XYZ file of C-alpha atoms in Angstrom:
346
model
C -25.411 -18.232 13.331
C -20.964 -16.368 14.365
C -18.960 -18.286 12.418
C -16.352 -20.387 14.104
C -12.854 -18.678 11.780
C -12.059 -16.106 10.433
C -9.885 -15.793 6.926
C -8.184 -12.671 6.072
C -6.229 -11.563 3.318
C -4.204 -8.898 2.646
C -3.405 -7.197 -0.744
C -1.376 -4.559 -1.477
C -3.303 -1.499 -4.130
C -0.279 -0.384 -6.431
C 1.443 2.795 -5.630
C -0.524 5.611 -7.364
C -3.397 4.816 -5.839
C -3.933 6.752 -2.973
C -7.085 6.685 -0.218
C -8.368 9.831 -1.050
C -9.270 8.174 -5.259
C -10.877 5.074 -3.494
C -14.299 6.339 -2.419
C -15.207 7.486 -6.596
C -13.354 3.487 -7.882
C -16.060 2.622 -4.908
C -18.655 4.895 -6.893
C -18.569 2.193 -9.989
C -21.129 0.190 -11.015
C -19.195 -2.658 -12.500
C -22.401 -4.824 -13.574
C -22.093 -6.277 -16.627
C -24.262 -8.431 -19.341
C -24.526 -12.759 -19.099
C -23.704 -12.871 -22.563
C -25.833 -16.668 -22.835
C -28.877 -14.782 -22.032
C -28.644 -11.880 -24.364
C -31.407 -14.110 -27.350
C -34.084 -14.035 -24.567
C -36.626 -11.651 -24.301
C -35.560 -10.571 -20.385
C -35.976 -7.625 -18.808
C -32.394 -6.097 -17.890
C -31.820 -7.011 -14.820
C -32.866 -10.463 -16.378
C -29.596 -10.491 -18.362
C -27.099 -8.181 -15.762
C -25.167 -9.713 -13.026
C -24.764 -6.837 -10.170
C -21.325 -6.128 -9.099
C -20.584 -2.869 -7.149
C -19.537 -2.121 -3.949
C -22.028 -1.546 -1.195
C -22.063 1.058 2.053
C -20.461 -1.247 5.356
C -23.092 1.198 7.197
C -25.406 4.093 5.840
C -23.440 6.803 9.307
C -20.399 6.163 6.806
C -20.861 5.538 3.510
C -17.587 5.154 1.284
C -16.072 8.513 3.622
C -12.551 7.921 4.949
C -12.839 6.817 9.040
C -10.008 7.485 11.829
C -9.071 5.131 13.983
C -6.325 4.864 16.559
C -4.980 1.619 16.787
C -2.431 1.220 19.519
C -1.332 4.360 19.614
C -1.418 5.089 16.063
C -3.310 7.153 14.359
C -5.045 4.737 11.424
C -7.353 6.313 7.852
C -9.214 3.960 5.828
C -12.804 2.576 4.219
C -14.493 0.014 4.515
C -17.881 -1.444 2.607
C -18.789 -4.307 1.030
C -17.651 -5.830 -1.712
C -21.010 -7.211 -3.811
C -20.981 -8.738 -6.787
C -22.954 -12.151 -8.167
C -21.941 -15.486 -9.961
C -24.362 -17.203 -11.919
C -25.303 -21.267 -12.828
C -23.570 -21.832 -16.154
C -25.742 -21.922 -19.504
C -26.340 -25.966 -18.899
C -27.978 -25.572 -15.732
C -29.693 -21.754 -16.129
C -31.777 -22.661 -19.354
C -34.142 -25.977 -18.869
C -34.726 -26.243 -22.967
C -38.049 -25.908 -24.062
C -38.590 -23.322 -21.683
C -36.031 -20.898 -21.286
C -33.760 -19.418 -18.551
C -34.765 -20.311 -15.150
C -35.659 -17.320 -12.460
C -32.731 -14.375 -11.228
C -33.355 -16.346 -7.847
C -32.513 -19.907 -9.223
C -29.351 -19.893 -11.658
C -27.791 -16.586 -9.424
C -26.183 -16.279 -5.809
C -24.855 -13.389 -4.524
C -22.215 -13.436 -2.327
C -21.770 -10.200 -0.135
C -18.025 -9.959 1.723
C -16.426 -6.786 4.255
C -13.382 -4.949 2.595
C -11.423 -2.695 4.933
C -8.620 -0.421 2.501
C -5.579 1.426 5.327
C -3.648 3.605 4.636
C 0.827 3.116 5.817
C 3.288 5.087 5.259
C 2.035 5.685 1.418
C 0.690 3.226 0.476
C -2.626 1.779 0.502
C -3.343 -1.522 1.729
C -6.843 -4.089 0.959
C -8.222 -6.784 4.221
C -10.777 -8.600 2.589
C -12.114 -11.079 5.074
C -13.698 -14.319 3.209
C -12.517 -17.062 1.434
C -10.102 -17.773 -0.370
C -12.650 -18.831 -3.382
C -14.393 -15.416 -3.290
C -12.134 -13.147 -3.187
C -10.105 -13.934 -5.968
C -13.810 -12.436 -8.179
C -13.733 -9.566 -6.131
C -10.304 -9.088 -7.799
C -11.763 -10.275 -10.775
C -14.650 -8.082 -10.754
C -14.414 -5.677 -8.988
C -10.838 -4.629 -8.986
C -9.922 -5.536 -12.691
C -8.269 -8.758 -12.193
C -8.435 -10.834 -15.420
C -10.216 -10.720 -18.222
C -12.512 -8.722 -17.550
C -10.114 -5.260 -17.413
C -11.986 -1.957 -19.027
C -11.117 0.964 -18.216
C -13.365 1.357 -14.986
C -11.163 -1.681 -13.401
C -7.319 -0.786 -15.115
C -8.472 2.709 -12.744
C -6.989 0.261 -9.492
C -3.935 -0.070 -11.435
C -1.830 -4.100 -10.767
C -3.568 -5.221 -6.894
C -0.577 -6.861 -5.427
C -1.815 -10.257 -3.482
C 1.917 -12.145 -2.299
C 5.444 -10.673 -1.126
C 3.947 -7.884 0.256
C 6.405 -6.195 2.805
C 5.682 -6.346 6.286
C 2.970 -8.884 5.592
C 5.492 -11.550 3.751
C 6.807 -14.259 5.885
C 9.128 -16.739 5.201
C 10.887 -20.453 7.919
C 13.476 -18.294 9.750
C 10.453 -15.741 10.974
C 8.512 -19.047 12.166
C 11.386 -20.718 13.879
C 11.665 -17.101 15.544
C 8.311 -16.498 16.115
C 7.954 -20.656 17.871
C 11.309 -19.390 19.842
C 9.422 -17.293 21.657
C 6.171 -19.327 23.157
C 5.011 -17.472 26.511
C 7.408 -14.110 26.046
C 6.368 -10.958 25.869
C 7.931 -9.022 22.636
C 8.535 -5.308 23.168
C 8.439 -2.952 20.237
C 8.701 0.851 21.467
C 5.617 1.170 23.867
C 3.831 -1.034 22.385
C 4.136 -5.895 24.549
C 3.101 -8.404 22.640
C 2.317 -11.309 24.652
C 2.937 -14.423 22.491
C 1.248 -17.445 24.584
C 1.789 -21.933 23.737
C 2.396 -22.837 20.068
C -1.049 -24.558 19.060
C -0.806 -25.416 15.722
C 2.753 -25.929 13.727
C 2.989 -26.755 10.175
C 6.044 -28.357 8.120
C 6.614 -29.554 4.946
C 10.297 -31.908 4.296
C 14.051 -30.974 4.468
C 16.752 -31.259 1.720
C 15.475 -35.281 1.623
C 12.112 -35.014 2.478
C 9.147 -33.293 1.134
C 7.076 -34.694 3.976
C 3.875 -32.502 4.286
C 3.334 -32.591 8.606
C 0.418 -30.849 10.627
C 0.309 -30.235 14.530
C -2.748 -28.798 16.321
C -2.935 -28.790 20.206
C -1.936 -26.921 23.151
C 2.094 -27.897 23.947
C 2.383 -28.802 20.530
C 6.338 -28.147 20.765
C 6.729 -31.030 23.393
C 5.526 -33.991 21.422
C 8.453 -35.826 19.352
C 6.655 -34.752 16.623
C 7.030 -31.236 16.243
C 10.210 -31.511 17.501
C 11.671 -34.227 15.274
C 10.087 -31.641 12.608
C 12.355 -28.350 13.864
C 15.328 -30.102 14.906
C 16.030 -31.636 11.406
C 15.031 -27.347 9.892
C 11.855 -28.796 8.545
C 10.647 -25.897 6.657
C 7.767 -23.776 8.148
C 4.420 -21.728 6.074
C 2.265 -21.828 9.265
C 2.589 -21.038 13.046
C -0.785 -21.292 15.663
C -0.658 -19.015 18.577
C -2.393 -16.437 20.718
C -1.388 -12.129 20.806
C -2.916 -10.934 23.459
C -2.250 -7.490 23.298
C -3.782 -3.721 25.380
C -6.164 -3.726 23.034
C -7.550 -7.797 23.509
C -5.915 -11.426 22.765
C -5.985 -12.833 19.464
C -5.758 -16.370 18.606
C -4.992 -17.226 14.980
C -3.173 -18.757 12.842
C -0.745 -16.835 10.559
C 0.635 -17.985 6.994
C 3.935 -16.951 4.851
C 1.921 -14.313 2.397
C 0.355 -12.953 5.731
C -3.633 -14.412 5.581
C -5.169 -15.042 8.661
C -7.174 -17.469 10.792
C -8.840 -15.832 13.587
C -11.036 -18.404 16.563
C -14.371 -15.902 16.874
C -14.935 -18.034 19.690
C -10.886 -17.440 21.745
C -10.552 -14.347 20.160
C -11.361 -11.398 21.474
C -11.041 -7.177 21.279
C -11.566 -4.526 24.898
C -15.237 -2.988 24.492
C -15.006 0.850 25.679
C -16.064 0.192 28.805
C -13.493 -2.198 29.170
C -16.270 -5.391 28.432
C -15.206 -7.716 26.109
C -15.931 -8.584 22.601
C -16.697 -10.603 20.265
C -13.653 -10.228 17.315
C -16.097 -10.509 14.279
C -18.363 -7.961 15.775
C -16.075 -5.098 15.786
C -14.608 -5.886 12.456
C -12.989 -2.907 11.866
C -10.709 -2.153 15.406
C -10.170 -6.216 14.993
C -8.522 -5.634 11.460
C -7.344 -2.949 11.265
C -5.396 -4.232 14.963
C -3.795 -6.635 13.067
C -2.699 -5.473 9.857
C -1.497 -2.363 10.517
C -0.271 -2.416 13.913
C 0.278 -6.166 15.439
C 2.522 -7.441 12.695
C 3.810 -5.548 11.004
C 5.692 -4.876 14.964
C 6.353 -8.624 14.902
C 7.982 -7.979 11.458
C 9.805 -4.975 13.097
C 10.690 -6.800 16.315
C 11.881 -10.233 13.923
C 14.101 -7.610 11.456
C 15.806 -5.821 15.071
C 16.464 -9.297 16.235
C 18.380 -11.218 13.121
C 19.809 -6.769 12.704
C 21.483 -6.435 16.056
C 22.348 -10.468 16.789
C 19.919 -11.870 19.249
C 18.168 -14.266 16.613
C 21.102 -15.264 14.491
C 22.091 -18.423 12.371
C 24.068 -19.897 15.913
C 21.049 -19.039 17.566
C 18.632 -20.471 15.515
C 21.383 -23.925 15.647
C 21.382 -24.093 19.616
C 17.153 -24.230 19.289
C 17.249 -26.720 16.555
C 19.293 -29.214 18.596
C 17.406 -28.906 22.202
C 14.521 -29.588 19.822
C 15.851 -32.371 18.214
C 17.517 -33.553 22.297
C 13.999 -33.106 23.371
C 12.602 -35.559 20.743
C 15.379 -37.959 20.815
C 14.554 -37.859 25.342
C 11.175 -38.716 24.478
C 11.617 -41.517 22.183
C 13.902 -42.786 24.735
C 12.012 -42.875 27.645
C 8.362 -44.317 25.045
C 10.833 -46.749 23.441
C 13.175 -47.739 27.694
C 15.669 -47.120 25.735
C 19.084 -47.433 26.805
C 22.373 -45.303 27.083
C 24.496 -47.897 24.763
C 21.587 -48.841 22.636
C 22.215 -44.523 21.436
C 25.207 -45.061 21.227
C 25.625 -47.861 18.848
C 23.949 -46.428 16.066
C 25.867 -45.598 13.258
C 25.992 -41.736 13.778
C 28.460 -43.113 16.958
C 30.035 -45.080 15.769
């Protein structure tokens, strides 16, 4: 059964690793022995965790493919990360009996992973939960204590503060200001629909976390109050429309994204709408090789060209604050003389 949301994360490989090297790295067997089973007389299979990369589709294997994404040809490789996790010794071994059958103590995991090339660097799009993606780095890409010569060939995998995929509160304020408008970069138009999710965390004076979700939440007093006092915004949910489809998503500071599968679609070759999760290659490439970098480019351009300044941000916050005050006055029947009696005006 299809899941409602798809979680996607972005990493960057060591600058020394090229896309042409990836097929060789994907063909390495990363299986390892289970230490606490070595004393038992079992088959080699029963004593091992099978960790390896497998083909996403047999037609292409681990070969480099090309896809045109919003006017740009992107080179990529798509594969599946396969790794196994084992139950701890106290659960896997029954005293007086021995190890449980393999299928009762070992769990298989399989996750799609896409490697793509952009500006002479290889990036990695991983689909799945944070817990499982950490296993991919540790078991299949050289992170942590399992590192050996094969793992080290991947180099250092960068998982945060990645250029083009690192978004701060200022960026999110800018994005919120673009709701129900079109952002144009070159020949590409990105339509930003209403803001449907906000995660706000305190100010200089407070450390309160607040999340808002629903249609037109920037019209609500709670959200407008947080924006008006310059709370730190760390996540924003919106819908982005473009020539290739329509994505409803939540964007995180580190470039991770939650895609709503029920309300996100990709235009098929004959014009039909196809679900995002059934077209993962073009869907994830459109998002990470084009849309998110384009948003970052548009933000930097607006800031550099004076279309998004400190003064404009302050004015936007003032409008949100006034909107919150207006709504609170209406809800509580507050008169102007009561407003003027507040400490700020006396």
